[in-house]
mmCIF file of C-alpha atoms (C1' of nucleotides) in Angstrom:
data_model
loop_
_atom_site.group_PDB
_atom_site.id
_atom_site.type_symbol
_atom_site.label_atom_id
_atom_site.label_comp_id
_atom_site.label_asym_id
_atom_site.label_seq_id
_atom_site.Cartn_x
_atom_site.Cartn_y
_atom_site.Cartn_z
ATOM 1 C CA UNK A 85 0.132 0.271 0.388
ATOM 2 C CA UNK A 86 1.077 3.548 -1.058
ATOM 3 C CA UNK A 87 1.836 6.207 1.158
ATOM 4 C CA UNK A 88 2.971 9.370 0.423
ATOM 5 C CA UNK A 89 4.517 10.885 3.066
ATOM 6 C CA UNK A 90 5.189 14.193 0.471
ATOM 7 C CA UNK A 91 2.907 17.284 1.338
ATOM 8 C CA UNK A 92 -0.369 17.449 1.062
ATOM 9 C CA UNK A 93 -1.839 19.246 -2.225
ATOM 10 C CA UNK A 94 -2.418 22.814 -1.832
ATOM 11 C CA UNK A 95 -5.744 22.413 -3.734
ATOM 12 C CA UNK A 96 -8.309 21.531 -1.433
ATOM 13 C CA UNK A 97 -9.503 19.128 -3.399
ATOM 14 C CA UNK A 98 -7.277 17.327 -5.472
ATOM 15 C CA UNK A 99 -5.060 14.465 -3.933
ATOM 16 C CA UNK A 100 -6.326 15.455 -0.380
ATOM 17 C CA UNK A 101 -6.666 12.057 0.498
ATOM 18 C CA UNK A 102 -3.565 10.534 -1.238
ATOM 19 C CA UNK A 103 -1.280 10.958 1.898
ATOM 20 C CA UNK A 104 -4.029 8.921 4.240
ATOM 21 C CA UNK A 105 -3.920 4.881 3.449
ATOM 22 C CA UNK A 106 -7.324 4.757 4.913
ATOM 23 C CA UNK A 107 -8.980 6.714 1.947
ATOM 24 C CA UNK A 108 -10.064 4.414 -0.683
ATOM 25 C CA UNK A 109 -8.069 1.621 -0.961
ATOM 26 C CA UNK A 110 -7.681 0.474 -4.570
ATOM 27 C CA UNK A 111 -10.557 -2.476 -4.811
ATOM 28 C CA UNK A 112 -9.262 -4.105 -7.877
ATOM 29 C CA UNK A 113 -5.517 -4.912 -6.601
ATOM 30 C CA UNK A 114 -6.910 -6.537 -3.876
ATOM 31 C CA UNK A 115 -9.346 -9.044 -5.457
ATOM 32 C CA UNK A 116 -8.667 -11.970 -6.410
ATOM 33 C CA UNK A 117 -6.452 -12.171 -9.823
ATOM 34 C CA UNK A 118 -9.394 -15.634 -11.098
ATOM 35 C CA UNK A 119 -12.364 -14.466 -9.553
ATOM 36 C CA UNK A 120 -14.762 -17.577 -8.707
ATOM 37 C CA UNK A 121 -16.387 -17.993 -11.958
ATOM 38 C CA UNK A 122 -19.633 -18.929 -10.905
ATOM 39 C CA UNK A 123 -20.078 -16.586 -7.695
ATOM 40 C CA UNK A 124 -22.058 -18.283 -4.455
ATOM 41 C CA UNK A 125 -25.589 -18.365 -5.072
ATOM 42 C CA UNK A 126 -27.473 -15.010 -3.263
ATOM 43 C CA UNK A 127 -29.966 -17.512 -1.041
ATOM 44 C CA UNK A 128 -26.736 -18.776 0.216
ATOM 45 C CA UNK A 129 -24.807 -15.369 0.822
ATOM 46 C CA UNK A 130 -28.089 -14.171 1.920
ATOM 47 C CA UNK A 131 -27.409 -16.057 5.171
ATOM 48 C CA UNK A 132 -23.650 -15.407 5.698
ATOM 49 C CA UNK A 133 -22.917 -12.157 4.224
ATOM 50 C CA UNK A 134 -24.543 -10.036 6.885
ATOM 51 C CA UNK A 135 -23.620 -12.300 9.783
ATOM 52 C CA UNK A 136 -20.929 -14.772 9.187
ATOM 53 C CA UNK A 137 -19.123 -12.470 7.759
ATOM 54 C CA UNK A 138 -15.488 -12.059 9.110
ATOM 55 C CA UNK A 139 -15.239 -9.614 11.607
ATOM 56 C CA UNK A 140 -12.266 -10.609 12.552
ATOM 57 C CA UNK A 141 -12.271 -9.282 16.537
ATOM 58 C CA UNK A 142 -9.685 -11.311 17.348
ATOM 59 C CA UNK A 143 -7.231 -9.147 14.688
ATOM 60 C CA UNK A 144 -6.471 -6.154 16.668
ATOM 61 C CA UNK A 145 -3.856 -5.232 14.387
ATOM 62 C CA UNK A 146 -4.500 -4.114 10.565
ATOM 63 C CA UNK A 147 -3.463 -6.073 7.890
ATOM 64 C CA UNK A 148 -1.469 -3.771 6.280
ATOM 65 C CA UNK A 149 -1.092 -0.708 8.626
ATOM 66 C CA UNK A 150 0.287 1.503 6.027
ATOM 67 C CA UNK A 151 -0.104 4.498 8.532
ATOM 68 C CA UNK A 152 2.858 4.062 10.365
ATOM 69 C CA UNK A 153 2.869 6.535 13.598
ATOM 70 C CA UNK A 154 6.890 6.838 13.102
ATOM 71 C CA UNK A 155 5.874 7.967 9.572
ATOM 72 C CA UNK A 156 3.243 9.811 10.462
ATOM 73 C CA UNK A 157 5.255 11.742 13.311
ATOM 74 C CA UNK A 158 8.085 12.445 10.874
ATOM 75 C CA UNK A 159 5.888 14.026 8.650
ATOM 76 C CA UNK A 160 2.847 15.338 10.213
ATOM 77 C CA UNK A 161 0.391 13.932 7.867
ATOM 78 C CA UNK A 162 -2.443 12.456 9.681
ATOM 79 C CA UNK A 163 -5.332 10.821 8.281
ATOM 80 C CA UNK A 164 -7.514 13.319 8.366
ATOM 81 C CA UNK A 165 -11.067 15.104 7.638
ATOM 82 C CA UNK A 166 -10.853 18.321 8.668
ATOM 83 C CA UNK A 167 -11.844 19.546 5.437
ATOM 84 C CA UNK A 168 -14.933 17.993 5.930
ATOM 85 C CA UNK A 169 -17.477 20.459 7.824
ATOM 86 C CA UNK A 170 -18.629 16.920 9.299
ATOM 87 C CA UNK A 171 -15.297 16.505 11.133
ATOM 88 C CA UNK A 172 -16.222 18.260 14.383
ATOM 89 C CA UNK A 173 -15.606 15.509 16.751
ATOM 90 C CA UNK A 174 -11.936 14.495 16.240
ATOM 91 C CA UNK A 175 -9.195 17.513 16.708
ATOM 92 C CA UNK A 176 -5.896 17.084 14.962
ATOM 93 C CA UNK A 177 -2.729 17.908 16.889
ATOM 94 C CA UNK A 178 0.828 18.563 15.972
ATOM 95 C CA UNK A 179 2.937 15.701 16.553
ATOM 96 C CA UNK A 180 5.211 16.097 19.863
ATOM 97 C CA UNK A 181 7.620 15.226 20.888
ATOM 98 C CA UNK A 182 6.181 13.538 23.879
ATOM 99 C CA UNK A 183 3.756 11.661 21.193
ATOM 100 C CA UNK A 184 6.948 9.720 19.904
ATOM 101 C CA UNK A 185 8.141 8.869 22.928
ATOM 102 C CA UNK A 186 4.778 7.688 23.439
ATOM 103 C CA UNK A 187 5.000 5.286 20.599
ATOM 104 C CA UNK A 188 8.480 4.143 21.526
ATOM 105 C CA UNK A 189 7.076 3.203 24.972
ATOM 106 C CA UNK A 190 4.039 1.066 24.081
ATOM 107 C CA UNK A 191 6.601 -0.376 21.405
ATOM 108 C CA UNK A 192 8.771 -1.547 24.456
ATOM 109 C CA UNK A 193 5.893 -2.090 26.535
ATOM 110 C CA UNK A 194 4.167 -4.694 23.785
ATOM 111 C CA UNK A 195 7.872 -5.956 22.891
ATOM 112 C CA UNK A 196 7.943 -6.791 26.998
ATOM 113 C CA UNK A 197 4.471 -8.324 26.865
ATOM 114 C CA UNK A 198 5.187 -10.470 23.804
ATOM 115 C CA UNK A 199 8.457 -11.764 23.702
ATOM 116 C CA UNK A 200 7.999 -13.735 20.896
ATOM 117 C CA UNK A 201 10.589 -12.678 18.046
ATOM 118 C CA UNK A 202 8.232 -11.872 15.144
ATOM 119 C CA UNK A 203 4.662 -10.326 16.717
ATOM 120 C CA UNK A 204 1.542 -12.355 15.301
ATOM 121 C CA UNK A 205 0.090 -10.229 13.142
ATOM 122 C CA UNK A 206 3.390 -10.089 11.323
ATOM 123 C CA UNK A 207 3.873 -13.357 10.908
ATOM 124 C CA UNK A 208 0.166 -14.026 10.800
ATOM 125 C CA UNK A 209 -0.110 -16.310 7.342
ATOM 126 C CA UNK A 210 -2.923 -15.527 4.751
ATOM 127 C CA UNK A 211 -6.070 -15.517 6.271
ATOM 128 C CA UNK A 212 -8.615 -18.057 6.062
ATOM 129 C CA UNK A 213 -11.294 -16.182 6.450
ATOM 130 C CA UNK A 214 -12.886 -18.167 8.906
ATOM 131 C CA UNK A 215 -15.631 -17.124 11.135
ATOM 132 C CA UNK A 216 -14.242 -16.407 14.367
ATOM 133 C CA UNK A 217 -16.337 -16.213 16.946
ATOM 134 C CA UNK A 218 -13.980 -14.527 19.836
ATOM 135 C CA UNK A 219 -15.212 -11.454 21.215
ATOM 136 C CA UNK A 220 -12.402 -8.843 20.737
ATOM 137 C CA UNK A 221 -11.277 -6.652 23.575
ATOM 138 C CA UNK A 222 -9.067 -3.551 22.581
ATOM 139 C CA UNK A 223 -5.795 -3.512 24.234
ATOM 140 C CA UNK A 224 -5.811 -0.633 26.948
ATOM 141 C CA UNK A 225 -2.749 0.858 24.966
ATOM 142 C CA UNK A 226 -5.508 1.599 22.136
ATOM 143 C CA UNK A 227 -7.117 3.301 23.801
ATOM 144 C CA UNK A 228 -4.584 4.948 27.211
ATOM 145 C CA UNK A 229 -6.144 9.380 27.353
ATOM 146 C CA UNK A 230 -4.395 11.254 25.523
ATOM 147 C CA UNK A 231 -3.195 13.968 27.736
ATOM 148 C CA UNK A 232 -3.178 12.231 31.101
ATOM 149 C CA UNK A 233 -3.568 14.403 34.279
ATOM 150 C CA UNK A 234 -1.040 12.008 36.305
ATOM 151 C CA UNK A 235 1.761 10.312 35.017
ATOM 152 C CA UNK A 236 3.084 6.730 36.213
ATOM 153 C CA UNK A 237 6.635 6.293 37.514
ATOM 154 C CA UNK A 238 8.844 6.081 34.398
ATOM 155 C CA UNK A 239 9.355 2.673 34.739
ATOM 156 C CA UNK A 240 7.041 0.698 32.964
ATOM 157 C CA UNK A 241 8.269 -2.657 34.677
ATOM 158 C CA UNK A 242 7.187 -1.981 37.682
ATOM 159 C CA UNK A 243 3.200 -1.892 36.560
ATOM 160 C CA UNK A 244 2.138 -5.327 35.799
ATOM 161 C CA UNK A 245 1.323 -6.838 33.019
ATOM 162 C CA UNK A 246 -2.069 -5.753 31.701
ATOM 163 C CA UNK A 247 -5.038 -8.006 31.563
ATOM 164 C CA UNK A 248 -8.763 -7.711 30.564
ATOM 165 C CA UNK A 249 -9.544 -7.042 33.956
ATOM 166 C CA UNK A 250 -6.708 -4.174 34.948
ATOM 167 C CA UNK A 251 -6.135 -2.603 32.169
ATOM 168 C CA UNK A 252 -5.333 0.369 32.578
ATOM 169 C CA UNK A 253 -2.030 1.168 34.316
ATOM 170 C CA UNK A 254 -0.169 -0.989 32.497
ATOM 171 C CA UNK A 255 0.618 1.120 28.847
ATOM 172 C CA UNK A 256 0.727 4.183 29.885
ATOM 173 C CA UNK A 257 2.239 7.527 28.086
ATOM 174 C CA UNK A 258 5.529 8.002 28.486
ATOM 175 C CA UNK A 259 5.589 10.521 31.346
ATOM 176 C CA UNK A 260 6.053 14.439 30.239
ATOM 177 C CA UNK A 261 8.961 16.450 31.161
ATOM 178 C CA UNK A 262 6.973 17.628 34.348
ATOM 179 C CA UNK A 263 6.002 14.063 34.724
ATOM 180 C CA UNK A 264 9.625 13.087 35.639
ATOM 181 C CA UNK A 265 9.521 13.127 39.120
ATOM 182 C CA UNK A 266 9.145 10.690 41.972
ATOM 183 C CA UNK A 267 6.306 9.311 42.556
ATOM 184 C CA UNK A 268 6.417 11.067 46.382
ATOM 185 C CA UNK A 269 6.345 14.495 44.464
ATOM 186 C CA UNK A 270 3.669 14.861 42.852
ATOM 187 C CA UNK A 271 2.780 17.996 40.549
ATOM 188 C CA UNK A 272 1.070 20.552 42.627
ATOM 189 C CA UNK A 273 -0.648 21.641 39.626
ATOM 190 C CA UNK A 274 -2.663 18.499 39.418
ATOM 191 C CA UNK A 275 -3.062 18.632 42.834
ATOM 192 C CA UNK A 276 -2.839 15.451 43.864
ATOM 193 C CA UNK A 277 -1.505 14.830 47.259
ATOM 194 C CA UNK A 278 0.667 11.733 47.346
ATOM 195 C CA UNK A 279 2.910 13.494 50.035
ATOM 196 C CA UNK A 280 3.375 10.107 52.152
ATOM 197 C CA UNK A 281 6.565 8.489 52.100
ATOM 198 C CA UNK A 282 5.439 4.638 52.298
ATOM 199 C CA UNK A 283 1.686 4.248 51.393
ATOM 200 C CA UNK A 284 0.217 7.252 49.000
ATOM 201 C CA UNK A 285 -2.858 8.191 48.708
ATOM 202 C CA UNK A 286 -3.534 9.139 45.168
ATOM 203 C CA UNK A 287 -6.498 11.540 45.610
ATOM 204 C CA UNK A 288 -8.954 12.508 42.170
ATOM 205 C CA UNK A 289 -8.381 16.712 42.396
ATOM 206 C CA UNK A 290 -12.135 16.701 41.288
ATOM 207 C CA UNK A 291 -13.927 14.905 43.716
ATOM 208 C CA UNK A 292 -11.322 14.361 46.989
ATOM 209 C CA UNK A 293 -11.792 10.829 46.033
ATOM 210 C CA UNK A 294 -8.480 8.687 47.217
ATOM 211 C CA UNK A 295 -7.176 5.855 45.527
ATOM 212 C CA UNK A 296 -4.289 3.895 47.214
ATOM 213 C CA UNK A 297 -2.885 3.082 43.973
ATOM 214 C CA UNK A 298 -2.474 5.076 39.977
ATOM 215 C CA UNK A 299 -4.162 3.093 38.505
ATOM 216 C CA UNK A 300 -6.942 3.364 40.608
ATOM 217 C CA UNK A 301 -7.029 7.194 40.244
ATOM 218 C CA UNK A 302 -6.838 6.635 36.424
ATOM 219 C CA UNK A 303 -9.570 4.337 36.147
ATOM 220 C CA UNK A 304 -11.758 6.411 38.099
ATOM 221 C CA UNK A 305 -10.903 9.599 36.711
ATOM 222 C CA UNK A 306 -11.486 8.202 32.643
ATOM 223 C CA UNK A 307 -14.713 6.226 33.654
ATOM 224 C CA UNK A 308 -16.181 6.997 36.579
ATOM 225 C CA UNK A 309 -15.411 10.881 37.629
ATOM 226 C CA UNK A 310 -18.703 13.112 37.362
ATOM 227 C CA UNK A 311 -16.924 16.180 38.965
ATOM 228 C CA UNK A 312 -14.520 15.500 36.123
ATOM 229 C CA UNK A 313 -17.309 16.685 33.711
ATOM 230 C CA UNK A 314 -15.398 19.374 31.267
ATOM 231 C CA UNK A 315 -12.261 18.407 31.367
ATOM 232 C CA UNK A 316 -11.247 18.253 27.882
ATOM 233 C CA UNK A 317 -7.549 17.392 28.676
ATOM 234 C CA UNK A 318 -9.078 13.857 30.861
ATOM 235 C CA UNK A 319 -11.254 13.435 28.544
ATOM 236 C CA UNK A 320 -9.250 13.399 25.417
ATOM 237 C CA UNK A 321 -8.455 9.968 23.600
ATOM 238 C CA UNK A 322 -5.573 9.757 20.709
ATOM 239 C CA UNK A 323 -5.207 6.887 18.765
ATOM 240 C CA UNK A 324 -1.310 5.467 18.936
ATOM 241 C CA UNK A 325 -1.845 4.848 15.123
ATOM 242 C CA UNK A 326 -2.586 8.105 13.582
ATOM 243 C CA UNK A 327 -2.217 10.592 16.845
ATOM 244 C CA UNK A 328 -5.400 11.656 16.609
ATOM 245 C CA UNK A 329 -7.035 13.008 19.355
ATOM 246 C CA UNK A 330 -10.802 12.647 20.738
ATOM 247 C CA UNK A 331 -13.128 13.477 23.751
ATOM 248 C CA UNK A 332 -14.588 10.373 24.115
ATOM 249 C CA UNK A 333 -13.950 6.329 24.251
ATOM 250 C CA UNK A 334 -16.103 5.649 22.263
ATOM 251 C CA UNK A 335 -15.127 8.051 19.485
ATOM 252 C CA UNK A 336 -11.673 6.966 19.882
ATOM 253 C CA UNK A 337 -12.808 2.838 19.447
ATOM 254 C CA UNK A 338 -14.095 3.831 16.344
ATOM 255 C CA UNK A 339 -11.648 5.244 14.539
ATOM 256 C CA UNK A 340 -9.614 2.245 15.497
ATOM 257 C CA UNK A 341 -11.382 0.213 13.827
ATOM 258 C CA UNK A 342 -10.347 1.875 11.188
ATOM 259 C CA UNK A 343 -6.790 1.103 11.781
ATOM 260 C CA UNK A 344 -7.768 -2.261 12.905
ATOM 261 C CA UNK A 345 -9.923 -3.464 9.687
ATOM 262 C CA UNK A 346 -11.804 -5.720 12.171
ATOM 263 C CA UNK A 347 -14.291 -7.110 9.474
ATOM 264 C CA UNK A 348 -13.050 -9.350 6.554
ATOM 265 C CA UNK A 349 -14.868 -9.778 3.044
ATOM 266 C CA UNK A 350 -15.196 -13.775 2.829
ATOM 267 C CA UNK A 351 -15.167 -13.185 -1.000
ATOM 268 C CA UNK A 352 -11.927 -11.482 -1.265
ATOM 269 C CA UNK A 353 -10.492 -10.895 1.986
ATOM 270 C CA UNK A 354 -10.722 -7.394 1.601
ATOM 271 C CA UNK A 355 -11.019 -5.388 5.140
ATOM 272 C CA UNK A 356 -13.605 -3.082 6.680
ATOM 273 C CA UNK A 357 -13.525 -0.904 9.700
ATOM 274 C CA UNK A 358 -17.077 -1.147 10.078
ATOM 275 C CA UNK A 359 -19.836 -4.269 9.557
ATOM 276 C CA UNK A 360 -22.363 -1.790 7.418
ATOM 277 C CA UNK A 361 -19.029 -0.926 5.257
ATOM 278 C CA UNK A 362 -18.367 -4.689 4.892
ATOM 279 C CA UNK A 363 -22.235 -5.480 3.873
ATOM 280 C CA UNK A 364 -22.006 -2.161 1.217
ATOM 281 C CA UNK A 365 -19.028 -3.962 -0.086
ATOM 282 C CA UNK A 366 -20.720 -7.300 -0.631
ATOM 283 C CA UNK A 367 -22.944 -6.023 -2.262
ATOM 284 C CA UNK A 368 -20.194 -5.092 -4.981
ATOM 285 C CA UNK A 369 -19.896 -9.530 -5.348
ATOM 286 C CA UNK A 370 -23.766 -10.036 -4.889
ATOM 287 C CA UNK A 371 -24.894 -7.354 -7.306
ATOM 288 C CA UNK A 372 -27.719 -6.472 -5.104
ATOM 289 C CA UNK A 373 -29.036 -2.991 -5.346
ATOM 290 C CA UNK A 374 -31.473 -2.201 -3.343
ATOM 291 C CA UNK A 375 -31.728 1.547 -3.250
ATOM 292 C CA UNK A 376 -33.800 1.874 -7.097
ATOM 293 C CA UNK A 377 -34.992 5.591 -8.415
ATOM 294 C CA UNK A 378 -38.342 6.237 -8.729
ATOM 295 C CA UNK A 379 -37.404 8.232 -11.595
ATOM 296 C CA UNK A 380 -35.770 6.006 -13.738
ATOM 297 C CA UNK A 381 -35.624 2.880 -11.647
ATOM 298 C CA UNK A 382 -32.294 2.650 -11.956
ATOM 299 C CA UNK A 383 -30.253 1.080 -8.662
ATOM 300 C CA UNK A 384 -27.695 0.886 -6.846
ATOM 301 C CA UNK A 385 -26.298 -0.496 -4.232
ATOM 302 C CA UNK A 386 -25.600 2.320 -1.741
ATOM 303 C CA UNK A 387 -27.834 4.873 -0.699
ATOM 304 C CA UNK A 388 -25.882 7.792 -1.086
ATOM 305 C CA UNK A 389 -24.883 6.953 -4.547
ATOM 306 C CA UNK A 390 -28.391 6.465 -5.537
ATOM 307 C CA UNK A 391 -28.618 10.513 -3.509
ATOM 308 C CA UNK A 392 -25.863 11.703 -6.152
ATOM 309 C CA UNK A 393 -27.877 9.945 -8.656
ATOM 310 C CA UNK A 394 -31.332 11.980 -8.030
ATOM 311 C CA UNK A 395 -29.294 14.778 -8.237
ATOM 312 C CA UNK A 396 -28.901 14.240 -12.163
ATOM 313 C CA UNK A 397 -32.787 14.501 -12.087
ATOM 314 C CA UNK A 398 -32.708 17.933 -10.728
ATOM 315 C CA UNK A 399 -32.900 21.559 -12.841
ATOM 316 C CA UNK A 400 -31.545 22.829 -9.529
ATOM 317 C CA UNK A 401 -29.169 21.108 -8.295
ATOM 318 C CA UNK A 402 -26.746 21.022 -5.062
ATOM 319 C CA UNK A 403 -23.784 22.953 -5.489
ATOM 320 C CA UNK A 404 -23.762 26.104 -7.506
ATOM 321 C CA UNK A 405 -21.513 28.345 -7.960
ATOM 322 C CA UNK A 406 -21.661 31.792 -6.682
ATOM 323 C CA UNK A 407 -20.121 33.194 -9.957
ATOM 324 C CA UNK A 408 -21.589 32.344 -12.427
ATOM 325 C CA UNK A 409 -24.472 30.329 -10.985
ATOM 326 C CA UNK A 410 -23.951 26.926 -12.435
ATOM 327 C CA UNK A 411 -25.114 24.539 -10.302
ATOM 328 C CA UNK A 412 -23.797 20.902 -10.190
ATOM 329 C CA UNK A 413 -24.556 17.218 -8.449
ATOM 330 C CA UNK A 414 -21.608 16.821 -6.782
ATOM 331 C CA UNK A 415 -19.337 19.036 -4.456
ATOM 332 C CA UNK A 416 -15.904 17.046 -6.961
ATOM 333 C CA UNK A 417 -17.827 18.857 -10.349
ATOM 334 C CA UNK A 418 -17.484 22.274 -8.727
ATOM 335 C CA UNK A 419 -14.493 21.601 -7.499
ATOM 336 C CA UNK A 420 -13.552 21.223 -11.224
ATOM 337 C CA UNK A 421 -15.311 23.850 -12.178
ATOM 338 C CA UNK A 422 -13.631 26.393 -10.019
ATOM 339 C CA UNK A 423 -10.417 25.370 -10.419
ATOM 340 C CA UNK A 424 -10.996 25.319 -13.764
ATOM 341 C CA UNK A 425 -11.778 29.239 -13.562
ATOM 342 C CA UNK A 426 -14.883 30.451 -13.541
ATOM 343 C CA UNK A 427 -13.409 33.527 -13.854
ATOM 344 C CA UNK A 428 -15.515 35.264 -11.700
ATOM 345 C CA UNK A 429 -13.990 37.221 -9.104
ATOM 346 C CA UNK A 430 -14.463 37.017 -5.409
ATOM 347 C CA UNK A 431 -17.144 33.861 -5.869
ATOM 348 C CA UNK A 432 -16.495 31.933 -2.745
ATOM 349 C CA UNK A 433 -16.184 28.184 -3.237
ATOM 350 C CA UNK A 434 -19.181 26.855 -3.502
ATOM 351 C CA UNK A 435 -23.047 27.083 -2.187
ATOM 352 C CA UNK A 436 -24.628 24.732 -0.782
ATOM 353 C CA UNK A 437 -28.713 24.422 -2.027
ATOM 354 C CA UNK A 438 -29.517 21.828 0.415
ATOM 355 C CA UNK A 439 -33.244 22.624 -0.669
ATOM 356 C CA UNK A 440 -31.764 21.263 -3.699
ATOM 357 C CA UNK A 441 -31.824 17.561 -2.565
ATOM 358 C CA UNK A 442 -35.324 15.925 -2.850
ATOM 359 C CA UNK A 443 -35.484 15.035 1.119
ATOM 360 C CA UNK A 444 -38.454 13.525 0.767
ATOM 361 C CA UNK A 445 -37.175 10.606 -1.384
ATOM 362 C CA UNK A 446 -34.174 10.512 0.271
ATOM 363 C CA UNK A 447 -34.984 9.619 3.869
ATOM 364 C CA UNK A 448 -37.725 7.220 3.865
ATOM 365 C CA UNK A 449 -37.389 5.209 6.920
ATOM 366 C CA UNK A 450 -36.325 1.725 5.429
ATOM 367 C CA UNK A 451 -36.480 -1.555 6.289
ATOM 368 C CA UNK A 452 -32.839 -3.383 6.008
ATOM 369 C CA UNK A 453 -34.569 -6.680 4.638
ATOM 370 C CA UNK A 454 -36.805 -4.715 1.756
ATOM 371 C CA UNK A 455 -35.287 -5.833 -1.647
ATOM 372 C CA UNK A 456 -35.807 -2.649 -3.487
ATOM 373 C CA UNK A 457 -36.405 1.036 -1.985
ATOM 374 C CA UNK A 458 -37.890 3.112 -4.362
ATOM 375 C CA UNK A 459 -36.947 6.722 -4.133
ATOM 376 C "C1'" DC B 277 -13.124 17.683 -20.540
ATOM 377 C "C1'" DT B 278 -17.483 17.203 -18.539
ATOM 378 C "C1'" DG B 279 -20.526 14.891 -15.938
ATOM 379 C "C1'" DG B 280 -21.851 10.731 -13.682
ATOM 380 C "C1'" DG B 281 -21.747 5.815 -11.134
ATOM 381 C "C1'" DG B 282 -19.240 3.086 -8.444
ATOM 382 C "C1'" DA B 283 -16.872 1.721 -4.345
ATOM 383 C "C1'" DA B 284 -15.426 3.198 0.012
ATOM 384 C "C1'" DG B 285 -14.389 6.069 4.039
ATOM 385 C "C1'" DG B 286 -15.374 8.431 8.525
ATOM 386 C "C1'" DG B 287 -18.247 11.005 12.127
ATOM 387 C "C1'" DG B 288 -22.539 12.007 13.860
ATOM 388 C "C1'" DC B 289 -26.791 10.681 15.510
ATOM 389 C "C1'" DC B 290 -29.783 7.558 17.945
ATOM 390 C "C1'" DC B 291 -31.446 3.024 20.001
ATOM 391 C "C1'" DC C 177 -21.506 1.502 25.822
ATOM 392 C "C1'" DG C 178 -21.864 -0.628 21.040
ATOM 393 C "C1'" DG C 179 -24.262 -1.224 17.046
ATOM 394 C "C1'" DG C 180 -26.580 -0.077 13.160
ATOM 395 C "C1'" DC C 181 -27.546 3.706 10.929
ATOM 396 C "C1'" DC C 182 -27.434 7.995 8.186
ATOM 397 C "C1'" DC C 183 -25.089 11.444 5.953
ATOM 398 C "C1'" DC C 184 -21.316 13.440 3.645
ATOM 399 C "C1'" DT C 185 -17.347 12.956 1.082
ATOM 400 C "C1'" DT C 186 -13.511 11.555 -1.440
ATOM 401 C "C1'" DC C 187 -11.123 9.021 -5.205
ATOM 402 C "C1'" DC C 188 -11.493 6.469 -9.067
ATOM 403 C "C1'" DC C 189 -13.032 5.022 -13.600
ATOM 404 C "C1'" DC C 190 -15.937 5.589 -17.621
ATOM 405 C "C1'" DA C 191 -19.158 7.137 -20.941
#
DNA sequence: CTGGGGAAGGGGCCC
DNA sequence: CGGGCCCCTTCCCCA
């Protein structure tokens, strides 16, 4: 998989995600060179495709994680949808030195926990795409808080091997410079009182609850402390793969799936981050097109593609050039129009016309089992 | 070159 | 908190 470490294009639309391996992976390259001449019968697929797809939840490592943290830290080109108006939940942060230290620390931590010469994910043979019903539990090192208020001592060997029952304290971020201190001299800024030399108590600065271990306090602060609501720093979680930061654990978990790609297609092996993405992909194998246009009866496998198609039936399309007034069904077309030179100075990039969308056709609640959805 | 279709990505929201 | 769904966006390909 190609990863372009080069700079992002200055153009807002061209090759915006050329550097991003998560975006638009080539499909054809990953399909079998000789696809089966007789695809499985849809009747047989029906029971498998939606529920028996291989959501390989055990495979917590991406097959081809081209988003190498070290590369990203060098280039600063993190996968991002910052240009998208929808991407408000994630905060793109600049790479910081301690984040690299963090990655190094996690690497060392993993190597200590996995003494085998080669990590299993690297030595993993070609997937057989067998159904693996084992539930997946995210290792905590994937879910650590990004900016912990308190860091553990700088010697990870002092911390026990993590287990699902006690994950939080084992693989914590490397200490920030201000945290490189003895456990008995905890920061004054955090308000944590651990002055007792022998049995220090770790106190939550928000609710004053104290814990005998840092692990206990850390867990409390991350998951239980209601008084810490609104504390962005304490509630931010960063991805170890790309340094994206999220304010909720769920959002981070969702994002991590884009790296681990736990859902694999039985037919071609292509991996996806979410089951419904795999569902859509499987439609490319079965030819199922449950979304049909009520104007021309053309069918689509993807609702968004139908929505884009509906624009072609509209005289006034969704995206219009404020310079010349021409409307376009897709933003990309408008962008091309602008790049080609609309010629009207001062024209804003585009004008969004949501009213041009045939919403009445789009927003129908569609049962998942409905064979055809007419719009 | 333009417009459209196909496929896929991710975040947000709701249950 | 997780799954499912919605919506928007992007990239590639082709007519």
